[in-house]
Coordinates of C-alpha atoms in Angstrom, one line a residue:
Chain C
X239 CA 70.1 22.8 141.2
X240 CA 68.2 20.7 143.6
X241 CA 68.2 21.3 147.3
X242 CA 71.3 20.0 148.9
X243 CA 70.8 20.9 152.4
X244 CA 73.7 23.0 153.9
X245 CA 76.2 21.5 151.6
X246 CA 76.8 24.2 149.1
X247 CA 80.0 23.1 147.5
X248 CA 80.2 19.4 146.8
X249 CA 83.8 18.5 146.3
X250 CA 83.1 15.0 145.2
X251 CA 81.0 13.3 142.6
X252 CA 77.4 13.2 143.7
X253 CA 74.3 11.8 142.1
X254 CA 72.7 15.2 141.9
X255 CA 75.4 16.3 139.5
X256 CA 74.5 13.6 137.1
X257 CA 72.0 15.8 135.1
X258 CA 74.7 18.3 134.5
X259 CA 76.9 15.7 132.8
X260 CA 73.9 14.4 130.8
X261 CA 74.0 17.8 129.0
X262 CA 77.6 18.6 129.2
X263 CA 79.3 15.4 128.0
X264 CA 77.6 15.0 124.7
X265 CA 78.0 18.6 123.8
X266 CA 81.6 18.5 124.8
X267 CA 82.2 15.5 122.6
X268 CA 80.6 17.4 119.8
X269 CA 83.0 20.3 120.3
X270 CA 85.9 18.0 120.2
X271 CA 84.9 16.4 116.9
X272 CA 86.4 19.0 114.6
X273 CA 89.8 18.8 116.2
X274 CA 89.8 15.0 116.2
X275 CA 88.9 15.1 112.5
X276 CA 91.8 17.5 111.7
X277 CA 94.3 15.5 113.4
X278 CA 93.3 12.2 111.9
X279 CA 92.8 13.7 108.5
X280 CA 96.5 14.7 108.2
X281 CA 97.5 11.0 108.6
X282 CA 95.2 9.5 106.0
X283 CA 96.5 7.7 103.0
X284 CA 95.2 8.7 99.7
X285 CA 92.4 6.2 99.5
X286 CA 91.0 7.3 102.9
X287 CA 91.4 11.1 102.1
X288 CA 88.8 10.7 99.4
X289 CA 86.4 8.4 101.1
X290 CA 82.8 9.4 101.1
X291 CA 81.2 10.2 103.5
X292 CA 84.4 11.5 105.1
X293 CA 85.4 9.2 107.9
X294 CA 86.6 10.6 111.3
X295 CA 89.1 8.0 112.3
X296 CA 92.1 6.9 110.2
X297 CA 92.4 3.3 109.4
X298 CA 96.0 3.0 108.2
X299 CA 97.9 6.0 109.5
X300 CA 100.8 7.2 107.2
X301 CA 103.3 9.9 107.3
X302 CA 103.4 10.3 103.5
X303 CA 101.5 13.6 103.7
X304 CA 104.1 15.1 105.7
X305 CA 106.9 13.8 103.7
X306 CA 105.3 15.2 100.5
X307 CA 104.9 18.5 102.2
X308 CA 108.7 18.6 103.3
X309 CA 109.8 17.5 99.9
X310 CA 108.0 20.2 98.2
X311 CA 109.1 23.0 100.6
X312 CA 112.7 22.2 99.6
X313 CA 112.1 23.3 96.0
X314 CA 111.0 26.8 96.4
X315 CA 114.5 28.3 97.2
X316 CA 113.8 29.8 100.6
X317 CA 114.2 27.5 103.6
X318 CA 111.0 26.7 105.4
X319 CA 112.6 28.0 108.7
X320 CA 112.8 31.4 107.2
X321 CA 109.0 31.6 106.9
X322 CA 108.5 30.2 110.4
X323 CA 110.9 32.9 111.7
X324 CA 109.0 35.6 110.0
X325 CA 105.7 34.3 111.3
X326 CA 106.9 34.1 114.9
X327 CA 108.4 37.7 114.8
X328 CA 105.3 39.2 113.4
X329 CA 102.9 37.2 115.5
X330 CA 104.7 37.9 118.8
X331 CA 105.0 41.6 118.1
X332 CA 101.3 42.0 117.1
X333 CA 100.2 40.0 120.0
X334 CA 102.2 41.9 122.7
X335 CA 101.6 45.4 121.1
X336 CA 98.0 45.0 120.3
X337 CA 97.2 43.6 123.8
X338 CA 99.1 46.3 125.5
X339 CA 97.6 49.1 123.4
X340 CA 94.0 48.0 123.8
X341 CA 94.5 47.5 127.6
X342 CA 96.0 51.0 127.8
X343 CA 93.2 52.5 125.7
X344 CA 90.6 50.6 127.5
X345 CA 91.7 51.6 130.9
X346 CA 91.7 55.3 129.9
X347 CA 88.3 55.0 128.3
X348 CA 87.0 53.2 131.4
X349 CA 88.6 54.7 134.4
X350 CA 89.7 58.3 133.4
X351 CA 87.6 61.3 132.6
X352 CA 88.4 63.4 129.6
X353 CA 86.7 65.0 126.6
X354 CA 85.7 62.9 123.6
X355 CA 85.8 59.7 125.9
X356 CA 82.4 58.6 124.7
X357 CA 82.9 59.7 121.2
X358 CA 86.0 57.5 120.9
X359 CA 84.4 54.5 122.2
X360 CA 81.4 54.9 119.8
X361 CA 83.8 55.3 116.9
X362 CA 85.3 52.0 118.0
X363 CA 82.0 50.2 118.1
X364 CA 81.1 51.5 114.7
X365 CA 84.5 50.2 113.3
X366 CA 83.6 46.8 114.9
X367 CA 80.8 46.5 112.4
X368 CA 82.9 47.3 109.4
X369 CA 84.0 44.5 107.2
X370 CA 87.8 44.4 107.1
X371 CA 88.2 43.3 103.5
X372 CA 86.5 46.2 102.2
X373 CA 89.3 48.5 103.2
X374 CA 91.9 46.4 101.4
X375 CA 92.6 48.8 98.7
X376 CA 92.7 51.9 100.7
X377 CA 94.9 50.2 103.2
X378 CA 97.2 49.2 100.4
X379 CA 97.5 52.9 99.4
X380 CA 98.3 54.0 102.9
X381 CA 101.0 51.3 103.4
X382 CA 102.4 52.1 99.8
X383 CA 102.5 55.9 100.7
X384 CA 104.0 55.4 104.0
X385 CA 107.0 53.5 102.6
X386 CA 106.7 50.4 104.7
X387 CA 106.2 48.1 101.9
X388 CA 108.4 45.0 102.1
X389 CA 109.2 45.5 105.8
X390 CA 108.1 43.7 108.9
X391 CA 106.1 46.9 109.7
X392 CA 103.8 46.1 106.9
X393 CA 102.9 42.8 108.6
X394 CA 102.6 44.4 112.0
X395 CA 101.1 47.8 111.8
X396 CA 97.8 47.1 109.9
X397 CA 96.9 44.4 112.4
X398 CA 97.6 46.2 115.6
X399 CA 94.3 48.2 115.9
X400 CA 91.7 45.6 117.0
X401 CA 88.4 47.1 117.7
X402 CA 87.0 43.9 119.2
X403 CA 90.0 43.8 121.7
X404 CA 89.4 47.2 122.9
X405 CA 85.7 46.5 123.2
X406 CA 86.1 43.4 125.2
X407 CA 88.8 44.9 127.3
X408 CA 86.6 47.9 128.2
X409 CA 83.7 45.8 129.2
X410 CA 86.0 43.9 131.6
X411 CA 87.5 47.0 133.1
X412 CA 84.1 48.5 133.5
X413 CA 83.4 45.7 135.9
X414 CA 86.4 46.4 138.0
X415 CA 85.3 48.7 141.1
X416 CA 86.5 52.2 141.0
X417 CA 87.6 51.8 144.7
X418 CA 90.4 49.6 143.6
X419 CA 91.9 52.5 141.6
X420 CA 91.1 55.1 144.2
X421 CA 92.8 53.1 147.0
X422 CA 96.0 52.9 144.9
X423 CA 95.7 56.7 144.0
X424 CA 95.3 57.5 147.7
X425 CA 98.6 55.8 148.4
X426 CA 100.2 58.0 145.9
X427 CA 100.4 55.9 142.7
X428 CA 100.3 57.6 139.4
X429 CA 98.1 56.6 136.6
X430 CA 100.7 54.3 134.8
X431 CA 101.5 52.6 138.1
X432 CA 97.9 52.0 138.8
X433 CA 97.5 50.6 135.4
X434 CA 100.5 48.3 135.7
X435 CA 100.2 47.2 139.3
X436 CA 96.6 47.2 140.0
X437 CA 94.6 46.9 136.7
X438 CA 96.7 44.5 134.6
X439 CA 96.7 41.7 137.2
X440 CA 93.0 42.1 137.7
X441 CA 92.1 41.9 134.1
X442 CA 94.2 39.0 133.2
X443 CA 91.4 37.0 131.9
X444 CA 90.7 39.7 129.4
X445 CA 94.4 40.0 128.4
X446 CA 94.5 36.4 127.7
X447 CA 91.2 36.3 125.8
X448 CA 92.3 39.3 123.6
X449 CA 95.8 37.7 123.1
X450 CA 94.2 34.4 121.9
X451 CA 91.9 36.4 119.5
X452 CA 94.9 38.5 118.3
X453 CA 97.1 35.4 117.8
X454 CA 94.4 33.7 115.6
X455 CA 94.2 36.9 113.6
X456 CA 97.8 37.2 112.9
X457 CA 99.0 33.7 112.8
X458 CA 96.4 32.8 110.0
X459 CA 96.7 36.0 108.2
X460 CA 97.8 35.7 104.5
X461 CA 96.6 39.1 103.3
X462 CA 99.6 41.1 104.6
X463 CA 102.0 38.7 102.9
X464 CA 100.1 38.7 99.6
X465 CA 99.4 42.4 99.3
X466 CA 102.0 44.4 101.2
X467 CA 105.0 42.4 100.8
X468 CA 106.7 41.3 97.6
X469 CA 109.9 40.1 99.0
X470 CA 109.5 36.3 99.2
X471 CA 111.9 36.1 102.1
X472 CA 109.8 38.3 104.2
X473 CA 106.5 36.4 103.8
X474 CA 104.8 34.2 106.5
X475 CA 104.3 30.6 107.0
X476 CA 100.6 30.8 106.6
X477 CA 101.0 32.5 103.2
X478 CA 103.5 29.8 102.1
X479 CA 101.1 27.1 103.2
X480 CA 98.3 28.6 101.3
X481 CA 100.3 28.8 98.0
X482 CA 101.4 25.2 98.5
X483 CA 97.8 24.1 98.7
X484 CA 96.6 26.4 95.9
X485 CA 99.3 25.3 93.5
X486 CA 98.7 21.6 94.2
X487 CA 95.0 21.9 95.0
X488 CA 93.6 19.9 92.2
X489 CA 95.8 16.9 92.2
X490 CA 95.8 14.1 94.6
X491 CA 99.0 14.8 96.5
X492 CA 97.8 18.4 97.0
X493 CA 94.9 17.1 99.2
X494 CA 97.3 15.1 101.5
X495 CA 99.6 18.1 101.7
X496 CA 96.9 20.4 102.5
X497 CA 95.7 18.2 105.2
X498 CA 99.2 18.0 106.7
X499 CA 99.8 21.7 106.3
X500 CA 96.4 22.4 108.1
X501 CA 97.5 20.3 111.0
X502 CA 100.9 22.0 111.2
X503 CA 99.3 25.4 111.2
X504 CA 96.8 24.4 113.6
X505 CA 99.3 23.1 116.3
X506 CA 100.4 26.5 117.4
X507 CA 97.0 27.7 117.7
X508 CA 96.1 24.7 120.0
X509 CA 99.3 25.3 122.1
X510 CA 98.9 28.9 122.6
X511 CA 95.2 28.3 123.3
X512 CA 95.9 25.7 126.0
X513 CA 98.7 27.8 127.5
X514 CA 96.6 31.0 127.6
X515 CA 93.2 29.7 128.5
X516 CA 94.4 28.2 131.6
X517 CA 95.3 31.8 132.7
X518 CA 91.9 32.8 131.7
X519 CA 90.0 30.3 133.9
X520 CA 92.4 30.4 136.8
X521 CA 92.6 34.1 137.4
X522 CA 88.8 34.6 136.9
X523 CA 87.9 32.9 140.2
X524 CA 90.3 35.0 142.5
X525 CA 90.7 38.2 140.5
X526 CA 89.3 40.5 143.2
X527 CA 86.4 41.2 140.9
X528 CA 83.8 39.9 143.4
Chain L
X1420 CA 90.7 81.5 143.7
X1421 CA 93.9 79.5 144.3
X1422 CA 92.0 76.4 145.0
X1423 CA 90.1 76.8 141.8
X1424 CA 93.2 77.1 139.7
X1425 CA 94.8 74.0 141.3
X1426 CA 91.6 72.1 140.4
X1427 CA 91.8 73.3 136.9
X1428 CA 95.3 72.3 136.3
X1429 CA 94.7 69.0 138.0
X1430 CA 91.8 68.4 135.7
X1431 CA 93.8 69.4 132.8
X1432 CA 96.7 67.1 133.8
X1433 CA 94.3 64.2 134.2
X1434 CA 92.9 64.9 130.7
X1435 CA 96.5 64.9 129.4
X1436 CA 97.3 61.7 131.0
X1437 CA 94.2 60.1 129.6
X1438 CA 95.1 61.2 126.1
X1439 CA 98.5 60.0 126.5
X1440 CA 97.2 56.6 127.4
X1441 CA 94.9 56.3 124.5
X1442 CA 96.9 58.1 121.7
X1443 CA 98.9 55.0 120.5
X1444 CA 95.6 53.3 119.8
X1445 CA 94.0 56.4 118.2
X1446 CA 96.9 57.0 116.0
X1447 CA 96.8 53.4 114.7
X1448 CA 93.1 53.3 114.4
X1449 CA 93.0 56.5 112.3
X1450 CA 95.7 55.5 109.9
X1451 CA 94.8 51.8 109.3
X1452 CA 91.0 51.7 110.0
X1453 CA 89.2 55.0 109.9
X1454 CA 91.0 56.7 107.0
X1455 CA 90.7 53.6 104.7
X1456 CA 87.1 53.3 105.7
X1457 CA 86.3 56.8 104.6
X1458 CA 88.3 56.4 101.4
X1459 CA 86.4 53.2 100.7
X1460 CA 83.2 55.3 100.9
X1461 CA 84.6 57.4 98.3
X1462 CA 85.4 54.4 96.2
X1463 CA 81.9 53.2 96.4
X1464 CA 80.7 55.9 94.2
X1465 CA 83.4 55.2 91.5
X1466 CA 84.1 52.7 88.9
X1467 CA 87.3 51.4 89.9
X1468 CA 89.9 49.8 87.7
X1469 CA 93.1 48.3 89.0
X1470 CA 95.7 48.7 86.3
X1471 CA 99.5 48.0 86.4
X1472 CA 100.0 51.9 86.4
X1473 CA 97.8 52.4 89.5
X1474 CA 94.2 52.6 90.4
X1475 CA 91.9 54.5 88.0
X1476 CA 88.6 55.8 89.3
X1477 CA 85.5 57.2 87.3
X1478 CA 82.7 58.8 89.1
X1479 CA 79.4 56.9 88.6
X1480 CA 77.1 58.3 91.3
X1481 CA 74.8 55.9 93.0
X1482 CA 75.1 53.3 90.1
X1483 CA 76.9 50.9 92.3
X1484 CA 74.2 50.9 95.0
X1485 CA 71.4 50.8 92.5
X1486 CA 73.2 47.7 90.8
X1487 CA 73.1 45.9 94.0
X1488 CA 69.4 46.2 94.5
X1489 CA 68.2 46.1 90.9
X1490 CA 70.4 44.2 88.8
X1491 CA 72.3 41.8 91.1
X1492 CA 69.7 39.3 92.1
X1493 CA 71.9 37.2 94.4
X1494 CA 72.6 40.1 96.6
X1495 CA 69.0 40.8 97.8
X1496 CA 68.6 37.1 98.4
X1497 CA 71.7 36.9 100.6
X1498 CA 70.7 40.1 102.5
X1499 CA 67.3 38.4 103.3
X1500 CA 69.1 35.2 104.4
X1501 CA 71.4 37.2 106.5
X1502 CA 68.6 39.1 108.2
X1503 CA 66.8 35.8 109.0
X1504 CA 69.9 34.5 110.4
X1505 CA 70.3 37.6 112.6
X1506 CA 66.8 37.4 113.9
X1507 CA 66.9 33.5 114.8
X1508 CA 70.4 32.5 115.5
X1509 CA 71.7 35.4 117.5
X1510 CA 69.2 34.9 120.5
X1511 CA 69.8 31.1 120.2
X1512 CA 73.5 31.6 120.6
X1513 CA 73.3 33.9 123.4
X1514 CA 70.7 31.8 125.2
X1515 CA 72.8 28.7 124.6
X1516 CA 76.0 30.3 126.0
X1517 CA 74.2 31.5 129.0
X1518 CA 72.8 27.9 129.7
X1519 CA 76.3 26.5 129.2
X1520 CA 77.8 29.2 131.4
X1521 CA 75.3 28.4 134.1
X1522 CA 76.0 24.7 133.8
X1523 CA 79.7 24.9 134.0
X1524 CA 79.6 27.5 136.8
X1525 CA 78.1 24.7 138.9
X1526 CA 80.4 23.0 141.4
X1527 CA 80.9 19.8 139.4
X1528 CA 83.9 17.7 138.9
X1529 CA 86.0 18.2 135.9
X1530 CA 84.7 21.7 135.5
X1531 CA 88.1 23.0 134.2
X1532 CA 88.2 20.6 131.4
X1533 CA 84.6 21.4 130.4
X1534 CA 85.5 25.2 130.4
X1535 CA 88.5 24.5 128.2
X1536 CA 86.4 22.5 125.7
X1537 CA 83.6 25.0 125.5
X1538 CA 86.1 27.7 124.9
X1539 CA 87.7 25.7 122.0
X1540 CA 85.5 27.1 119.1
X1541 CA 87.5 30.3 119.4
X1542 CA 90.3 28.4 117.6
X1543 CA 88.0 26.2 115.5
X1544 CA 86.1 29.0 113.7
X1545 CA 89.2 30.9 112.8
X1546 CA 91.9 29.6 110.5
X1547 CA 92.8 26.4 109.0
X1548 CA 90.6 24.1 110.9
X1549 CA 87.4 25.6 109.6
X1550 CA 88.9 25.8 106.1
X1551 CA 89.8 22.2 106.2
X1552 CA 86.3 21.2 107.5
X1553 CA 84.6 23.3 104.9
X1554 CA 86.5 21.9 102.0
X1555 CA 85.8 18.4 103.3
X1556 CA 82.2 19.1 103.6
X1557 CA 82.0 18.1 107.1
X1558 CA 80.2 21.3 108.0
X1559 CA 77.7 20.5 105.4
X1560 CA 74.7 19.7 107.4
X1561 CA 73.3 17.0 105.0
X1562 CA 76.4 14.9 105.7
X1563 CA 75.8 14.8 109.3
X1564 CA 72.4 13.3 108.9
X1565 CA 74.0 10.1 107.6
X1566 CA 75.6 9.4 111.1
X1567 CA 73.8 6.8 113.0
X1568 CA 72.8 8.9 115.9
X1569 CA 70.6 11.1 113.5
X1570 CA 69.3 8.0 111.8
X1571 CA 68.1 6.7 115.1
X1572 CA 66.2 10.0 115.9
X1573 CA 64.6 9.9 112.4
X1574 CA 63.5 6.3 112.6
X1575 CA 62.3 6.1 116.2
X1576 CA 60.1 9.3 116.0
X1577 CA 57.4 10.5 113.7
X1578 CA 58.4 13.2 111.2
X1579 CA 56.5 15.9 113.1
X1580 CA 58.6 15.4 116.1
X1581 CA 61.9 14.4 114.4
X1582 CA 62.0 17.5 112.1
X1583 CA 62.3 20.2 114.9
X1584 CA 64.8 17.9 116.7
X1585 CA 66.9 17.7 113.5
X1586 CA 66.6 21.4 113.0
X1587 CA 67.8 21.9 116.5
X1588 CA 70.8 19.6 115.9
X1589 CA 71.7 21.3 112.7
X1590 CA 71.6 24.6 114.5
X1591 CA 73.5 23.2 117.4
X1592 CA 76.7 22.7 115.4
X1593 CA 76.8 26.5 114.4
X1594 CA 75.4 27.6 117.7
X1595 CA 78.2 25.6 119.6
X1596 CA 81.0 26.9 117.2
X1597 CA 80.0 30.5 117.6
X1598 CA 79.6 30.6 121.4
X1599 CA 83.2 30.4 122.8
X1600 CA 83.8 34.0 123.9
X1601 CA 80.1 34.5 125.0
X1602 CA 80.4 31.6 127.4
X1603 CA 83.4 33.3 128.9
X1604 CA 81.9 36.6 129.2
X1605 CA 78.9 35.1 131.1
X1606 CA 81.1 33.1 133.2
X1607 CA 83.1 36.2 134.3
X1608 CA 79.8 37.8 135.1
X1609 CA 78.4 34.8 137.0
X1610 CA 81.5 34.6 139.2
X1611 CA 81.0 38.2 140.2
X1612 CA 77.5 37.6 141.6
X1613 CA 77.6 37.6 145.4
X1614 CA 76.8 34.2 147.0
X1615 CA 75.2 35.8 150.1
X1616 CA 72.4 37.1 147.9
X1617 CA 71.4 33.6 146.8
X1618 CA 71.5 32.5 150.4
X1619 CA 69.3 35.4 151.4
X1620 CA 67.0 34.5 148.6
X1621 CA 66.8 30.9 149.7
X1622 CA 66.1 31.8 153.3
X1623 CA 63.2 34.0 151.9
X1624 CA 61.8 30.9 150.2
X1625 CA 62.8 31.5 146.6
X1626 CA 63.3 28.5 144.4
X1627 CA 66.4 28.2 142.3
X1628 CA 64.2 29.0 139.2
X1629 CA 63.0 32.1 140.8
X1630 CA 66.5 33.1 142.0
X1631 CA 67.7 32.8 138.4
X1632 CA 65.0 35.2 137.0
X1633 CA 65.0 37.7 139.9
X1634 CA 68.7 37.6 140.8
X1635 CA 71.1 36.2 138.1
X1636 CA 69.4 37.4 135.1
X1637 CA 69.0 41.1 136.1
X1638 CA 72.7 41.1 137.2
X1639 CA 73.7 39.6 133.9
X1640 CA 71.7 42.0 131.8
X1641 CA 74.5 44.4 130.8
X1642 CA 76.5 41.3 129.7
X1643 CA 73.6 39.9 127.7
X1644 CA 73.7 43.1 125.6
X1645 CA 77.6 42.8 125.3
X1646 CA 77.0 39.3 124.1
X1647 CA 74.4 40.2 121.7
X1648 CA 76.8 42.8 120.2
X1649 CA 79.6 40.4 120.2
X1650 CA 77.7 37.7 118.4
X1651 CA 76.3 39.9 115.9
X1652 CA 79.6 41.3 115.0
X1653 CA 81.3 37.9 115.1
X1654 CA 78.9 36.2 112.7
X1655 CA 78.7 39.3 110.3
X1656 CA 82.5 39.7 109.9
X1657 CA 83.2 36.0 109.9
X1658 CA 85.4 35.6 106.7
X1659 CA 83.2 32.8 105.3
X1660 CA 80.0 34.6 105.8
X1661 CA 78.1 34.6 102.4
X1662 CA 78.1 38.3 101.9
X1663 CA 81.7 38.7 102.7
X1664 CA 82.6 36.0 100.2
X1665 CA 80.5 37.9 97.7
X1666 CA 82.4 41.2 98.4
X1667 CA 85.7 39.4 98.0
X1668 CA 84.7 37.8 94.7
X1669 CA 83.6 41.2 93.4
X1670 CA 86.8 42.9 94.4
X1671 CA 88.8 41.7 91.4
X1672 CA 86.0 41.0 89.1
X1673 CA 86.5 42.9 85.9
X1674 CA 83.0 43.8 85.1
X1675 CA 81.9 44.9 88.7
X1676 CA 85.1 45.8 90.2
X1677 CA 86.3 47.2 93.7
X1678 CA 83.8 50.1 93.5
X1679 CA 80.9 47.7 93.5
X1680 CA 82.5 45.6 96.2
X1681 CA 82.8 48.6 98.5
X1682 CA 79.3 49.7 97.7
X1683 CA 78.1 46.3 98.9
X1684 CA 80.3 46.5 101.9
X1685 CA 78.9 49.8 102.9
X1686 CA 75.2 48.5 102.4
X1687 CA 76.2 45.6 104.5
X1688 CA 77.8 47.8 107.1
X1689 CA 74.5 49.8 107.5
X1690 CA 72.6 46.6 107.7
X1691 CA 74.7 45.4 110.6
X1692 CA 74.2 48.7 112.3
X1693 CA 70.5 48.4 112.0
X1694 CA 70.5 45.0 113.4
X1695 CA 72.6 45.9 116.3
X1696 CA 70.4 49.0 116.9
X1697 CA 67.2 46.9 116.8
X1698 CA 68.5 44.3 119.2
X1699 CA 69.9 46.8 121.7
X1700 CA 66.6 48.7 121.6
X1701 CA 64.7 45.5 122.4
X1702 CA 67.0 44.5 125.2
X1703 CA 67.1 48.0 126.8
X1704 CA 63.3 48.3 126.9
X1705 CA 63.0 44.8 128.5
X1706 CA 65.5 45.9 131.1
X1707 CA 63.5 48.9 132.4

């Protein structure tokens, strides 16, 4: 942050920016490595898959891993597209519902006054700290008793409450000045209208962040499929991929298939991420938060 | 009198609307989070057997908890390791994400791309990528030493200088991968800071260094606490965390069983709570 005279916002590259690049570029390269690795890994032929130390770049790219994966998928009776369809339905419902519910609850906790407000937020913070897998059997009992086993609801409902989502969302809404809400109320807007027309546009970065986190949680989740759903035709893609890998984990073809499966599972992550994160960054600058 | 009555009903109506807003969340939370949590506390005092006919429980008092500390040697070791991690890595991660946030908040070219890249860990540390990387041993730090960059550091410097640098590099992988959301939170905070304040400070003769300590940091302080909480929670509940893996392994283990797994989970839960309490206490006193 050297002295730059009256010029505050350099629009072009300038030598004084060089020191930022010295830090940023190596770190950024480092961040990219895992992704480069996972992409190249899926295209490696057998002899390169087992090379030690693992190499980053592929020497002789091949599509064999994907062919193996597709060939195997044909044997299990249920078409691959069915798993994909299940995953998409479940993931989209959870993403939208959980983001909407967290935003609604966070808005109420942050900008409305009612009894137990503090208590509810404290409870949420406590739940944040709790390890999710420890409640697996109790959760199973709840789902069993409520009779939603073997339905889409068994995938969706357990993942809806996302303490970390509510936590982040409330922190964001806390930063929004009260005047914004008051102005709208002055003009005669009801609470829901304020929420929809004033609050949601302003907290878009938070919505996108929670949506990304929620997507990760659902898309990669195999627990709901393995514990709450017995019907093979209702299971999700991530579960299917994990069984593929575990069934063939030890043999040579399994390694290649697992590499290909990882890449296929990762691509939607990357796409959703790139799509949503641009919203995160763009809206932050002119969100009226200043 | 009339005005009082109107205010009362108004207040009541407001409370009602608030409750309506939050009720979907509360209902879901109670059924799928809080109730199972309480039930798992009950199970932690039981010997649990999962049979084809259902779940059989047998009251054993504090045995599960005693077993964790007295008989199970690995548990205590893992707890100590966890606490050390919490004391060292959390402040490193938060400081690092603050530095990165400050850097990419500068007006530099390609800053959009940098922001995207530094937010990437959010999708790296969850799901298939990290699994694949782990199974390939790429996250194993010894492997990374075999890359030429690290060889160079080792050979060109004396061990006394090289070792701390190597340690920092080893930490950097983890630090980088765990700092995505934190950078985002800091960035959002930084963009809120009024630019005229910096101008005023500069006119009064403050250097950028002073401006950071006297202006930026105090304003970011609430977010520092948020980030500490987020980091602790994120690392603690990360699916490949040692203690979590241990809980998972014990869940369907026939000798220890689910009761013991929940007991460890509750001990771990209390530990996380203590770590959080200590850090927020430390940060709060520094603020005032």
